[in-house]
Each structure stands twice: as C-alpha cells, then as structure tokens.
Short mmCIF file of C-alpha atoms in Angstrom, two decimals:
data_model
loop_
_atom_site.label_atom_id
_atom_site.label_comp_id
_atom_site.label_asym_id
_atom_site.label_seq_id
_atom_site.Cartn_x
_atom_site.Cartn_y
_atom_site.Cartn_z
CA MET A 1 -104.49 149.95 156.22
CA THR A 2 -107.70 149.61 158.37
CA ARG A 3 -107.55 148.12 161.84
CA TYR A 4 -109.65 145.20 160.55
CA GLY A 5 -107.32 144.41 157.78
CA MET A 6 -104.48 144.39 160.15
CA MET A 7 -106.29 142.01 162.56
CA VAL A 8 -107.14 139.69 159.63
CA MET A 9 -103.50 139.45 158.75
CA MET A 10 -102.22 139.22 162.34
CA SER A 11 -104.67 136.52 163.19
CA ASN A 12 -103.32 134.60 160.11
CA PHE A 13 -107.08 134.56 158.67
CA GLN A 14 -108.42 132.60 161.64
CA ILE A 15 -110.96 135.15 162.60
CA LEU A 16 -112.65 134.68 159.24
CA ASN A 17 -115.77 132.50 159.03
CA ARG A 18 -114.21 129.18 157.89
CA SER A 19 -117.59 127.71 156.85
CA SER A 20 -117.97 130.62 154.11
CA GLN A 21 -114.44 129.65 152.68
CA ASP A 22 -115.45 125.95 152.03
CA GLN A 23 -114.95 125.15 148.26
CA ALA A 24 -113.83 128.82 147.65
CA LEU A 25 -111.48 129.22 144.81
CA PRO A 26 -108.08 129.52 146.74
CA PHE A 27 -106.29 131.53 144.20
CA SER A 28 -106.39 135.06 142.60
CA VAL A 29 -104.18 137.37 140.68
CA ARG A 30 -102.94 140.79 141.45
CA ALA A 31 -101.45 143.31 139.00
CA TYR A 32 -99.91 146.93 139.25
CA VAL A 33 -99.28 148.71 136.15
CA THR A 34 -97.19 151.94 136.96
CA SER A 35 -96.31 154.93 134.86
CA LEU A 36 -93.49 157.25 135.99
CA VAL A 37 -93.79 160.60 134.39
CA ALA A 38 -90.49 162.05 133.16
CA ASN A 39 -88.71 164.98 134.62
CA LYS A 40 -85.03 166.34 134.32
CA GLN A 41 -83.73 163.96 136.95
CA ARG A 42 -85.18 160.73 135.57
CA PRO A 43 -86.80 159.34 132.33
CA GLY A 44 -90.32 158.27 131.95
CA GLN A 45 -91.30 154.75 132.36
CA LEU A 46 -94.28 152.42 131.85
CA MET A 47 -93.98 149.00 133.48
CA VAL A 48 -95.83 146.14 135.08
CA SER A 49 -94.56 146.89 138.56
CA ASP A 50 -96.36 143.75 140.09
CA LEU A 51 -97.85 140.70 138.78
CA SER A 52 -98.56 138.14 141.53
CA LEU A 53 -100.32 134.87 142.15
CA LEU A 54 -102.23 134.93 145.59
CA GLY A 55 -103.47 131.91 147.40
CA GLY A 56 -104.75 131.14 150.88
CA GLY A 57 -107.18 129.17 152.90
CA PHE A 58 -108.07 126.88 155.64
CA LEU A 59 -106.52 123.36 156.01
CA GLY A 60 -109.06 121.62 158.35
CA ARG A 61 -110.12 123.48 161.59
CA ASN A 62 -106.82 124.72 163.06
CA PHE A 63 -104.69 125.55 160.08
CA THR A 64 -104.42 128.27 157.47
CA TRP A 65 -101.93 128.98 154.78
CA TYR A 66 -101.02 131.80 152.40
CA LEU A 67 -98.90 132.09 149.24
CA GLU A 68 -97.80 135.39 147.52
CA GLN A 69 -95.73 134.53 144.58
CA HIS A 70 -94.38 137.35 142.31
CA VAL A 71 -94.31 136.71 138.55
CA ILE A 72 -92.95 140.17 137.97
CA ASP A 73 -91.65 142.43 140.70
CA SER A 74 -90.74 146.08 139.69
CA GLY A 75 -90.21 145.05 136.22
CA GLN A 76 -88.00 142.00 137.23
CA ILE A 77 -88.61 138.41 137.45
CA GLY A 78 -90.07 138.06 140.88
CA GLN A 79 -89.67 135.69 143.82
CA THR A 80 -91.76 134.25 146.67
CA GLU A 81 -92.96 137.19 148.62
CA GLN A 82 -94.88 135.23 151.30
CA MET A 83 -95.31 131.68 152.04
CA TRP A 84 -96.38 130.52 155.58
CA LEU A 85 -98.38 127.99 157.32
CA SER A 86 -100.21 128.83 160.68
CA TRP A 87 -101.38 126.58 163.48
CA ASN A 88 -104.24 128.49 165.13
CA GLY A 89 -106.46 128.40 168.10
CA LEU A 90 -103.62 127.88 170.50
CA LEU A 91 -104.27 128.51 174.34
CA HIS A 92 -108.07 128.40 173.75
CA GLY A 93 -108.08 131.83 171.97
CA THR A 94 -107.06 133.36 168.74
CA ASN A 95 -103.31 132.80 169.23
CA SER A 96 -101.43 131.05 166.45
CA LEU A 97 -97.88 129.73 165.58
CA GLN A 98 -96.65 130.86 162.25
CA LEU A 99 -93.79 129.37 160.16
CA GLY A 100 -92.46 130.42 156.84
CA LYS A 101 -92.02 133.81 155.03
CA PHE A 102 -94.17 136.65 156.19
CA HIS A 103 -94.20 140.35 156.48
CA THR A 104 -92.03 141.77 159.28
CA PRO A 105 -94.60 142.22 162.20
CA PHE A 106 -95.01 145.94 162.80
CA PRO A 107 -97.66 148.19 164.64
CA PHE A 108 -98.98 149.16 161.24
CA MET A 109 -98.58 147.39 157.95
CA PRO A 110 -96.22 149.61 155.70
CA ALA A 111 -95.98 146.76 153.20
CA HIS A 112 -99.81 146.87 152.59
CA ALA A 113 -100.15 150.49 152.06
CA TRP A 114 -102.08 151.55 148.88
CA THR A 115 -99.61 154.48 148.08
CA ILE A 116 -97.07 154.05 145.25
CA GLY A 117 -94.08 155.51 147.45
CA ASP A 118 -92.87 153.48 150.35
CA TYR A 119 -92.56 154.68 153.99
CA LEU A 120 -88.95 155.87 154.44
CA LEU A 121 -88.79 154.70 158.04
CA ALA A 122 -89.79 151.16 156.80
CA THR A 123 -87.25 150.84 153.81
CA GLN A 124 -84.25 152.85 154.80
CA THR A 125 -81.37 150.64 155.84
CA THR A 126 -77.78 151.53 157.48
CA GLY A 127 -74.49 150.58 155.93
CA GLN A 128 -74.27 146.71 155.35
CA ASN A 129 -77.22 146.03 157.49
CA PRO A 130 -80.08 145.00 155.13
CA PHE A 131 -82.80 144.84 157.74
CA ASP A 132 -86.06 146.92 157.07
CA PRO A 133 -89.63 146.34 158.29
CA ASN A 134 -91.05 146.60 154.62
CA ASP A 135 -89.56 143.27 153.52
CA ALA A 136 -91.25 139.96 154.08
CA ARG A 137 -88.67 137.67 156.03
CA TRP A 138 -88.31 133.97 156.86
CA GLY A 139 -89.02 133.11 160.46
CA LEU A 140 -91.21 131.73 163.23
CA ALA A 141 -93.84 133.82 165.03
CA PHE A 142 -96.25 133.80 167.73
CA ASN A 143 -99.38 135.89 167.20
CA GLY A 144 -102.38 136.59 169.35
CA MET A 145 -105.13 139.04 170.27
CA SER A 146 -107.37 139.45 173.25
CA ASN A 147 -110.17 142.06 173.38
CA GLU A 148 -108.23 145.32 172.53
CA PHE A 149 -104.80 143.85 172.51
CA MET A 150 -102.73 142.42 169.40
CA TYR A 151 -99.30 141.05 170.05
CA ASN A 152 -96.51 139.26 168.27
CA LEU A 153 -93.18 137.62 169.10
CA SER A 154 -91.08 136.53 166.08
CA TYR A 155 -87.53 135.41 165.34
CA LEU A 156 -86.60 136.46 161.78
CA THR A 157 -83.86 135.97 159.26
CA GLY A 158 -83.31 136.79 155.60
CA SER A 159 -85.76 138.05 152.98
CA GLY A 160 -84.40 136.01 149.97
CA SER A 161 -85.77 133.23 147.90
CA THR A 162 -86.97 129.83 149.13
CA GLY A 163 -83.15 128.81 149.03
CA ASP A 164 -82.82 131.20 151.96
CA ALA A 165 -85.71 129.54 154.04
CA LEU A 166 -85.07 129.65 157.66
CA ASP A 167 -81.29 130.11 156.99
CA TYR A 168 -80.02 131.76 160.45
CA ASN A 169 -76.42 131.42 159.39
CA ARG A 170 -74.79 134.34 160.86
CA THR A 171 -72.23 134.89 158.07
CA VAL A 172 -75.07 135.28 155.50
CA ASN A 173 -78.29 136.64 156.94
CA PRO A 174 -79.45 138.89 159.74
CA ARG A 175 -81.02 137.30 162.82
CA THR A 176 -83.62 139.46 164.56
CA LEU A 177 -85.94 139.19 167.59
CA ASP A 178 -88.99 141.30 167.16
CA PHE A 179 -91.74 142.01 169.73
CA ASN A 180 -94.62 144.32 169.11
CA ILE A 181 -97.98 144.98 170.89
CA SER A 182 -100.92 147.30 170.14
CA TYR A 183 -104.04 148.32 172.02
CA GLY A 184 -107.24 149.77 170.87
CA GLY A 185 -109.13 150.35 167.68
CA MET A 186 -111.89 148.02 168.34
CA SER A 187 -114.50 149.61 170.45
CA GLN A 188 -112.71 152.86 170.29
CA PRO A 189 -111.38 154.80 167.21
CA TRP A 190 -107.77 155.16 168.52
CA SER A 191 -104.92 152.56 168.70
CA VAL A 192 -101.43 152.73 170.12
CA GLY A 193 -98.58 150.40 169.40
CA LEU A 194 -94.98 149.69 170.52
CA VAL A 195 -92.37 147.67 168.61
CA ALA A 196 -88.87 146.52 169.83
CA MET A 197 -86.25 144.63 167.76
CA ARG A 198 -82.75 143.30 168.64
CA GLY A 199 -80.77 141.83 165.78
CA PHE A 200 -77.39 140.92 164.37
CA ALA A 201 -76.42 141.51 160.81
CA PRO A 202 -73.41 140.18 159.02
CA LEU A 203 -70.29 142.26 158.13
CA HIS A 204 -68.17 141.53 155.10
CA THR A 205 -64.92 142.85 153.76
CA SER A 206 -64.58 144.33 150.28
CA ILE A 207 -63.92 140.83 148.90
CA GLY A 208 -66.85 139.16 150.58
CA ILE A 209 -65.07 137.59 153.67
CA PHE A 210 -67.11 137.52 156.86
CA ALA A 211 -65.65 140.08 159.33
CA GLY A 212 -68.12 140.07 162.21
CA SER A 213 -71.68 141.12 163.13
CA ASP A 214 -73.39 144.52 163.62
CA ALA A 215 -75.51 144.36 166.69
CA PHE A 216 -78.51 146.64 166.05
CA THR A 217 -81.72 147.70 167.78
CA ARG A 218 -84.96 149.33 166.57
CA GLU A 219 -87.70 150.69 168.73
CA GLY A 220 -90.94 152.37 167.68
CA LEU A 221 -94.05 154.07 169.14
CA TYR A 222 -97.19 154.22 166.97
CA TYR A 223 -100.47 156.13 167.12
CA GLY A 224 -103.54 155.67 164.96
CA TYR A 225 -107.13 157.22 164.79
CA GLN A 226 -109.80 156.18 162.50
CA THR A 227 -113.43 157.08 161.74
CA THR A 228 -115.55 156.13 158.70
CA ALA A 229 -114.31 159.16 156.88
CA TRP A 230 -110.73 159.88 158.44
CA HIS A 231 -107.57 157.84 159.01
CA LEU A 232 -104.66 159.44 160.85
CA GLN A 233 -101.50 157.54 161.86
CA THR A 234 -98.07 158.58 162.98
CA MET A 235 -95.02 156.88 164.20
CA PHE A 236 -91.58 157.73 165.67
CA TYR A 237 -88.92 155.09 165.00
CA HIS A 238 -85.54 154.93 166.67
CA GLY A 239 -82.48 152.60 166.52
CA PHE A 240 -78.69 152.05 166.87
CA ASP A 241 -76.13 150.08 164.93
CA ALA A 242 -72.88 149.21 166.67
CA GLN A 243 -70.93 148.77 163.54
CA PRO A 244 -72.94 149.07 160.24
CA THR A 245 -69.78 149.09 158.15
CA LEU A 246 -66.04 148.27 158.91
CA GLN A 247 -65.38 152.07 158.72
CA GLU A 248 -68.30 153.16 161.01
CA SER A 249 -69.34 152.48 164.45
CA ASN A 250 -72.15 153.68 166.96
CA VAL A 251 -74.54 155.06 164.36
CA PRO A 252 -77.93 156.11 165.31
CA PHE A 253 -81.05 155.47 163.26
CA ASN A 254 -84.24 157.67 163.39
CA GLY A 255 -87.51 157.78 161.48
CA PHE A 256 -90.68 159.63 161.55
CA MET A 257 -93.96 159.59 159.64
CA PHE A 258 -97.24 161.45 159.77
CA GLU A 259 -100.10 160.52 157.46
CA ILE A 260 -103.80 161.48 157.21
CA GLU A 261 -106.26 159.80 154.87
CA ARG A 262 -109.64 161.20 153.93
CA ASP A 263 -112.52 159.16 152.42
CA LEU A 264 -114.26 161.71 150.16
CA GLY A 265 -117.06 159.36 149.27
CA TRP A 266 -117.87 158.00 145.84
CA GLN A 267 -114.93 155.55 146.05
CA ASN A 268 -112.43 158.42 146.30
CA HIS A 269 -109.48 158.76 148.78
CA LEU A 270 -106.95 161.44 149.45
CA LEU A 271 -103.86 160.92 151.51
CA LEU A 272 -101.05 163.32 152.66
CA ARG A 273 -97.79 161.95 154.23
CA TYR A 274 -94.67 163.36 155.56
CA ASP A 275 -91.66 161.01 156.01
CA VAL A 276 -88.17 161.39 157.35
CA ALA A 277 -85.47 158.90 158.02
CA SER A 278 -81.89 159.31 159.11
CA SER A 279 -79.11 156.77 159.48
CA ASP A 280 -75.83 157.20 157.59
CA THR A 281 -77.96 159.19 155.02
CA LEU A 282 -80.92 161.77 155.66
CA ASN A 283 -83.86 161.42 153.48
CA ARG A 284 -87.23 163.42 153.57
CA GLN A 285 -90.35 163.31 151.36
CA TYR A 286 -93.74 164.69 151.06
CA VAL A 287 -96.36 162.27 149.47
CA PHE A 288 -99.64 163.32 147.97
CA ASP A 289 -101.98 160.59 146.83
CA TYR A 290 -105.37 160.42 145.17
CA ALA A 291 -107.16 157.15 144.64
CA HIS A 292 -110.30 156.39 142.81
CA ASN A 293 -111.98 152.90 142.95
CA ILE A 294 -113.20 152.28 139.40
CA LEU A 295 -114.56 149.01 140.75
CA PRO A 296 -114.31 147.40 144.18
CA ASN A 297 -111.35 145.24 142.94
CA MET A 298 -109.84 148.09 140.39
CA ALA A 299 -108.27 151.37 141.64
CA LEU A 300 -106.47 154.26 139.78
CA VAL A 301 -103.86 156.03 142.02
CA GLY A 302 -102.07 159.19 141.21
CA GLU A 303 -99.10 160.41 143.36
CA LEU A 304 -97.10 163.54 143.65
CA LEU A 305 -93.74 163.08 145.58
CA VAL A 306 -91.61 166.06 146.52
CA GLY A 307 -88.55 166.53 148.68
CA PRO A 308 -85.33 168.60 149.29
CA GLN A 309 -83.07 168.71 146.44
CA MET A 310 -85.33 166.78 144.20
CA ARG A 311 -87.75 167.67 141.29
CA PRO A 312 -91.46 166.77 142.00
CA GLN A 313 -91.98 163.07 140.83
CA ILE A 314 -95.57 162.25 139.52
CA SER A 315 -96.66 158.66 139.24
CA LEU A 316 -99.65 156.72 138.11
CA GLN A 317 -100.77 153.34 138.84
CA LEU A 318 -103.60 150.99 137.90
CA ALA A 319 -104.23 148.12 140.59
CA PHE A 320 -106.30 145.12 139.94
CA ALA A 321 -107.12 141.96 141.80
CA GLY A 322 -109.43 139.13 140.80
CA PRO A 323 -111.55 137.31 139.89
CA TYR A 324 -114.34 139.26 141.41
CA GLU A 325 -117.99 139.93 140.70
CA PRO A 326 -120.31 141.80 143.15
CA GLY A 327 -122.67 139.54 145.20
CA LYS A 328 -120.95 136.46 143.83
CA ARG A 329 -118.55 133.79 145.09
CA PHE A 330 -116.07 131.76 142.94
CA LEU A 331 -116.04 128.15 144.01
CA PHE A 332 -113.81 125.37 142.99
CA SER A 333 -114.44 121.55 143.32
CA GLU A 334 -112.78 118.56 141.52
CA PRO A 335 -115.55 117.34 139.53
CA THR A 336 -116.89 120.78 138.27
CA GLY A 337 -113.91 123.05 138.27
CA ILE A 338 -114.77 126.83 138.77
CA SER A 339 -118.22 127.89 139.30
CA VAL A 340 -119.81 131.22 140.15
CA VAL A 341 -122.72 131.46 142.62
CA PRO A 342 -124.60 134.18 144.50
CA ILE A 343 -123.58 134.97 148.00
CA PRO A 344 -126.37 133.86 150.37
CA GLY A 345 -128.36 136.80 151.67
CA GLU A 346 -127.25 139.24 148.85
CA SER A 347 -130.52 139.14 146.92
CA THR A 348 -132.52 142.35 146.95
CA ILE A 349 -135.53 142.33 149.48
CA ALA A 350 -138.93 142.60 147.85
CA ALA A 351 -140.82 145.72 148.37
CA SER A 352 -143.69 144.25 150.36
CA THR A 353 -144.81 146.21 153.60
CA ALA A 354 -143.37 143.63 156.03
CA GLN A 355 -140.19 143.32 154.19
CA ALA A 356 -139.91 147.05 153.79
CA GLU A 357 -140.42 147.39 157.61
CA VAL A 358 -137.54 144.82 158.18
CA ALA A 359 -135.28 146.77 155.69
CA LEU A 360 -135.98 150.03 157.63
CA ALA A 361 -135.17 148.45 160.95
CA ASN A 362 -132.11 146.86 159.82
CA ALA A 363 -130.70 150.26 158.48
CA GLY A 364 -131.64 151.82 161.80
CA SER A 365 -129.79 149.03 163.63
CA GLU A 366 -126.61 149.93 161.97
CA LEU A 367 -127.02 153.64 162.78
CA VAL A 368 -127.76 152.77 166.43
CA ALA A 369 -124.64 150.49 166.71
CA ALA A 370 -122.43 152.95 164.99
CA ASN A 371 -123.34 155.76 167.56
CA GLY A 372 -123.13 153.79 170.68
CA CYS A 373 -126.62 154.07 171.91
CA THR A 374 -126.53 151.14 174.25
CA GLY A 375 -123.93 153.05 176.28
CA CYS A 376 -126.74 155.20 177.73
CA HIS A 377 -129.85 153.38 177.09
CA GLY A 378 -128.49 149.97 178.30
CA ALA A 379 -128.02 146.50 176.95
CA ASN A 380 -131.22 145.40 175.01
CA PHE A 381 -132.27 148.96 175.58
CA GLN A 382 -133.67 148.32 178.88
CA GLY A 383 -132.73 151.69 180.26
CA ASP A 384 -129.77 152.97 182.17
CA VAL A 385 -128.42 156.55 182.03
CA GLY A 386 -130.87 157.25 179.40
CA PRO A 387 -134.58 156.08 179.46
CA ARG A 388 -135.88 152.47 178.53
CA LEU A 389 -136.44 152.21 174.74
CA PHE A 390 -137.62 148.63 174.71
CA GLY A 391 -141.36 148.69 173.74
CA ILE A 392 -141.35 152.44 173.10
CA GLU A 393 -143.83 152.05 170.20
CA HIS A 394 -146.62 151.24 172.78
CA ARG A 395 -145.95 154.36 174.64
CA LEU A 396 -145.13 156.94 171.98
CA THR A 397 -146.29 157.56 168.23
CA PRO A 398 -143.72 157.39 165.46
CA ALA A 399 -143.67 161.10 165.24
CA ARG A 400 -143.13 161.52 168.94
CA ILE A 401 -140.13 159.13 168.83
CA ALA A 402 -138.74 160.98 165.75
CA GLY A 403 -139.17 164.32 167.54
CA PHE A 404 -136.94 163.21 170.44
CA ILE A 405 -134.30 162.09 167.98
CA ALA A 406 -134.39 165.30 165.95
CA ASN A 407 -134.53 167.48 168.95
CA PRO A 408 -132.92 165.58 171.84
CA ARG A 409 -133.18 166.71 175.49
CA PRO A 410 -129.79 167.19 177.24
CA PRO A 411 -127.78 165.28 178.24
CA MET A 412 -128.56 163.31 174.97
CA PRO A 413 -126.45 164.74 172.27
CA ASN A 414 -127.76 165.72 168.86
CA PHE A 415 -126.20 163.36 166.35
CA GLY A 416 -127.42 165.37 163.29
CA PHE A 417 -129.53 162.62 161.80
CA ASP A 418 -131.29 163.49 158.69
CA THR A 419 -135.08 162.62 158.06
CA ALA A 420 -134.46 159.35 156.35
CA GLN A 421 -132.13 158.18 158.97
CA ILE A 422 -134.53 159.15 161.86
CA LYS A 423 -137.17 157.07 159.98
CA GLU A 424 -134.83 154.10 160.13
CA ILE A 425 -134.05 154.40 163.79
CA VAL A 426 -137.72 154.71 164.69
CA ALA A 427 -138.50 151.56 162.80
CA TYR A 428 -135.77 149.78 164.58
CA LEU A 429 -136.54 150.96 168.08
CA SER A 430 -140.21 150.16 167.46
CA SER A 431 -139.29 146.51 166.45
CA LEU A 432 -137.40 145.57 169.62
CA ASP A 433 -140.25 143.67 171.05
CA GLY A 434 -141.96 142.50 167.73
CA GLY A 435 -143.66 145.93 166.89
CA LEU A 436 -147.17 147.14 167.45
CA SER A 437 -148.69 144.07 165.75
CA GLY A 438 -146.16 141.66 167.20
CA ASN A 439 -145.63 140.12 163.82
CA LEU A 440 -141.87 140.57 163.79
CA ALA A 441 -139.40 138.02 165.16
CA THR A 442 -137.41 139.10 168.33
CA ILE A 443 -133.85 138.38 169.30
CA THR A 444 -132.86 137.91 173.09
CA LEU A 445 -129.52 136.96 174.42
CA GLN A 446 -128.73 134.93 177.49
CA PRO A 447 -126.80 136.59 179.15
CA GLU A 448 -128.02 140.03 178.03
CA ASN A 449 -124.54 141.52 178.35
CA PRO A 450 -122.12 138.81 177.43
CA THR A 451 -118.26 138.64 177.61
CA THR A 452 -117.16 135.72 175.48
CA GLU A 453 -120.19 133.57 174.73
CA ALA A 454 -123.95 133.93 174.60
CA THR A 455 -127.10 131.89 173.75
CA VAL A 456 -129.21 133.66 171.05
CA LEU A 457 -133.07 133.07 171.21
CA VAL A 458 -135.13 133.93 168.23
CA ARG A 459 -138.98 133.95 168.80
CA PHE A 460 -141.13 134.20 165.84
CA ALA A 461 -144.99 135.27 165.73
CA GLY A 462 -146.01 131.80 164.38
CA ALA A 463 -144.18 128.62 163.85
CA ALA A 464 -140.43 128.89 163.44
CA PRO A 465 -138.90 128.53 159.93
CA THR A 466 -137.29 125.36 159.18
CA SER A 467 -133.82 127.06 158.74
CA ALA A 468 -132.16 130.27 159.98
CA THR A 469 -128.82 131.47 160.94
CA ALA A 470 -127.49 133.88 163.43
CA THR A 471 -124.33 136.04 162.70
CA ALA A 472 -122.30 138.19 165.29
CA ILE A 473 -120.77 141.14 163.44
CA MET A 474 -118.21 143.59 164.97
CA GLN A 475 -118.12 146.85 163.05
CA MET A 476 -114.63 148.69 162.81
CA GLY A 477 -114.84 151.79 160.68
CA ILE A 478 -116.01 150.65 157.25
CA GLU A 479 -115.07 147.14 157.95
CA SER A 480 -116.63 144.30 159.76
CA HIS A 481 -115.75 140.62 160.72
CA GLN A 482 -118.35 137.92 161.40
CA TYR A 483 -119.12 134.58 163.32
CA GLU A 484 -122.06 132.65 162.17
CA THR A 485 -124.13 129.77 163.76
CA ALA A 486 -127.04 127.64 162.50
CA LEU A 487 -130.19 128.22 164.68
CA ARG A 488 -131.79 125.00 165.93
CA PRO A 489 -135.31 123.98 167.21
CA THR A 490 -136.07 124.27 170.90
CA ASN A 491 -139.04 122.96 173.08
CA ASP A 492 -140.98 126.02 172.09
CA PRO A 493 -142.04 125.56 168.41
CA ARG A 494 -141.86 129.42 167.89
CA VAL A 495 -138.35 129.65 169.33
CA LEU A 496 -134.91 128.79 167.62
CA SER A 497 -131.60 129.08 169.52
CA GLY A 498 -127.94 128.90 168.89
CA ILE A 499 -124.35 129.63 170.56
CA LEU A 500 -122.42 132.82 169.53
CA GLN A 501 -118.72 133.44 170.43
CA PHE A 502 -117.17 136.88 171.00
CA ASN A 503 -113.42 137.50 171.08
CA MET A 504 -113.49 141.22 171.90
CA ALA A 505 -115.34 143.88 173.80
CA GLY A 506 -117.44 146.61 172.01
CA PRO A 507 -120.58 147.00 170.11
CA TRP A 508 -121.80 144.03 168.10
CA ILE A 509 -124.79 143.48 165.71
CA ILE A 510 -126.53 140.10 165.99
CA GLU A 511 -127.97 139.52 162.54
CA VAL A 512 -130.60 136.61 161.98
CA ARG A 513 -131.64 135.41 158.53
CA TYR A 514 -134.53 133.33 157.69
CA GLY A 515 -136.08 133.03 154.24
CA THR A 516 -135.75 136.30 152.41
CA ARG A 517 -135.74 138.25 155.65
CA THR A 518 -133.12 139.70 157.85
CA ILE A 519 -133.46 140.95 161.39
CA GLU A 520 -130.85 142.69 163.53
CA LYS A 521 -130.06 143.63 167.08
CA THR A 522 -127.38 145.70 168.57
CA ILE A 523 -125.55 144.51 171.85
CA GLU A 524 -122.56 145.55 173.97
CA VAL A 525 -120.14 142.90 174.58
CA GLY A 526 -117.94 143.08 177.84
CA GLY A 527 -119.42 146.54 178.93
CA ASN A 528 -120.86 147.67 182.12
CA SER A 529 -124.31 148.52 180.71
#
C-alpha cells in the first residue's frame, strides 16, 4: 500500500537494481490461512484462502516478467492471477510496454491491500457488467513515471483463465480503455490521482444469446497522505451504465472509501476504513483491522467488519511468503541449485573508534535526510537560508553544535530530537569535510545539485581502496529504492569516481561502501538549493 510499492509495481520492477537480482531464486510461495468466526448469519470456516506460486525477474537489460499462479484461491482450485512480460526503458526513461494479465491500473492498489475484506468500490459490479478494478485482466498497457508523476494507459479485456488471454470478442468479454495518472508522494508526503475508464460489456438473454453491449464509464479521484507512522487515503468513484441488464437502463454507479492506517511500532499496524458503493444495490461497511508481523515475512491479521443489517463479522488470517532469512539472499544456478548467501554490507560494524564514528555519522545522515535539512542549509550544506554547516566542527565544539540543535534559534524549527539522535546528527555534520583529523573519506558530486545525473567523487585520507561502490537511495516513508554503481580509479590515487542516475526530484542519500565501512551524504535532486 506504500507509494514505493505502487511505484515498483507500476514500473514493472524496472526501478529495482538489476545487478542485485542476478542469479536470485526467481520463485517464492505465498499462503493465507483464514478463519471466519461463526455468527447467526453464517457458519464458521477455516480454509486456505490463498496458496500461490510467485515468480518474477529480469530477462536481459530491458525486459521483466511476473507470474502469480494460484494453486488454491478462496478454497477452490485456482487460476493464473497475473502473467505478464514488460519491455522497459522506452523513450529514454522508466516507460514500459506491458503485455499479459495484470491488475487493473488504478490510482491505488486495492488488490494489494493487507486487509481481509475487500474495498467495496473496487469489487461491486452492476447488472451483467462484470468489470471491477480488483480483478487482474488480460490486456496491453503503457506505463511510465517522471519525477512526481506516474501514468498508465491500457486496453483491457476479460479476467478469466489463459484460455481467455487477450480475447476481445465483444460477445464474451468486456473491452475497457483505462487511463490514470497520479502526482506526488516522492519528495512530499501527499499524492493525488485521477482515473477514467470507458468500456463495453456484453449483454445476454436468459438463455445465453448475445443481445448487445452495455456502454459504461468509471471516473475516480484519489488522495493519499503518508508519513513514517500514518497512512491516510480516500477516493470517490463515479460511473454510469447505459444498460447493465435487458430490463434496466441509465444506472449510475457511485463509490467512496476513507481509510487511515497507523504504524504502532514493534511491527504492529492498525487500520480503520469506511466503504460505500451504490449501483443496482447499496452496500456499506466499516472495517477494523489489526496486524502484527510475527516475522518480516509472516503476519497475523484480525478483522472486525460491521455494516447496516448485518451481524459483526470477525476474521483471522495468517499470511506467509517465502523463502526468507534476514540478511540473506536465495540464489539459484544450474550447477549448484539453490544456495543461501549473506547480503553484501549486512555484516555488523565492529566497535572500533573509527567504525563507531562512521556508524554514528550514517545514522545522523538518515535523520538529516528525513527532516529536509538541505532545504534551508543548501546543497552539500554550503549555506542558503540557514548558515553553512560544511566544516562546522572546525568552528564549534560538539557540545555547541548539539546545543544549537536541541535549542534552535528561529526560524529554525525544533524537531524534538532526543540526546542520542542529536549525537548522531553532530557526528554526521562534523564528517562532511573529513572530520577534525581528516581521516574520513568525503563525498562530493558534480554538479552539486543534480537533476538527472551526477559524477560522484570519493576522496580518501590515504590511498583509495581497491574496490568500492556508490548507491543513490530515495527514501519514501519507511521504504526506499536504490541505484548502484562501481567506483573506478582516477588520476588522483586518493580519489575514486562513478556516475549515478536520478529519475525523480527530492532528497537522496549517497551511500559509499568500501571494506567494512559505509559513509553517507544527503543531497537534493532537482531542487533550487
């Protein structure tokens, strides 16, 4: 449900680091075990509501693929949920052409929600018209993104099995043109989205004879707001069916949802949602969910669903996806089969003085990036609205720097950092030019305030290491995506360099790894500072 998750799906995985996917095990398993507690309106039930095989990856440089095959779906023998191939990197950007079966493009992803109950506006249909945005459908789509924008244009048909693949027969399947666009959520916490659909669904007599087509439209307006602790989203959905049944004509379709999610910490999440949808029937529901991540890949969800003229419904669900081990990667190769290896850079930093200094500075870098300090203090902290912080350790003692952060002078706001966080920020600011002893590597960029590309230069106190990497990281809420490059020698034996690409504006972290050390630097891409 995060903006980053939406972007990964909408880009058809192309924004992921392809090199980190080399030899990765391309398949995993997902399972949901659901228990429906009995009440006077329905019996209790315990079932495997979903057992699926998931696969995906890169085919060379410009193609990605994905497969989501249900073995069991809602207690029944399943069918192919998604199966697509994407040609990426079109028009010299993150645009792609996608062919196959994929989830209906929408300003948010109702099919990827972690709640047990569905969104009414995404599942309710009208008359004989089977179209709903919660289904995956066969079709052809053009996807893309540019800075704050994400956009999609697709031509969709039925949601059936592979025998229905790309069958646009007007007597069998609907035919729908879908356009949606959203803005925001990258460098700012809010996003807005629009969707517009125009389609034709087949009409049949009671004995199954084709009797014509129902021309229908769907339009929607979406708004979302997300921080590290809160996620709010709401959508109004409107439509019109010219003839959803042979007996009805000119039927409006309306839907609305408001949802708020709270990250309670310790892997706990609380969600509240109000849904309403009205077409040839009126449905309303209130959804209350509580989820606890037992492990990063295992969650227990409890849900209470209430609505008019219905008894409260309680459901429990255990969700699992794997294989997974913290700090490990599952690889596959023809000679050796499946192997499990540590993720590079996941080893714990030893507690030496120099390494502890780097660890503090890295933690401070994340705090500085998350709070937008470069907006006032300038790119590379050379000064702008706020004073120059580059080299501040040569002008002020650590205690004085900490004092200015704990008790800031207007117009600087008080961010409410605790003592440990202030220590981390002081360590980071004091490392920008190598520190008092000049023994830390320093990172500079050319240009200092890039828009799409920059040369990263890393200067070491002594001879440069034989190998090092630089990674550009965009933080979005609690998620991030990354672009990595290997650093190469220059004419100066103390300097390594590389080229980094940026596909959107906002705060980025430049992370340089060499040996057991990691150093970081915050920058602003595409800004005015």
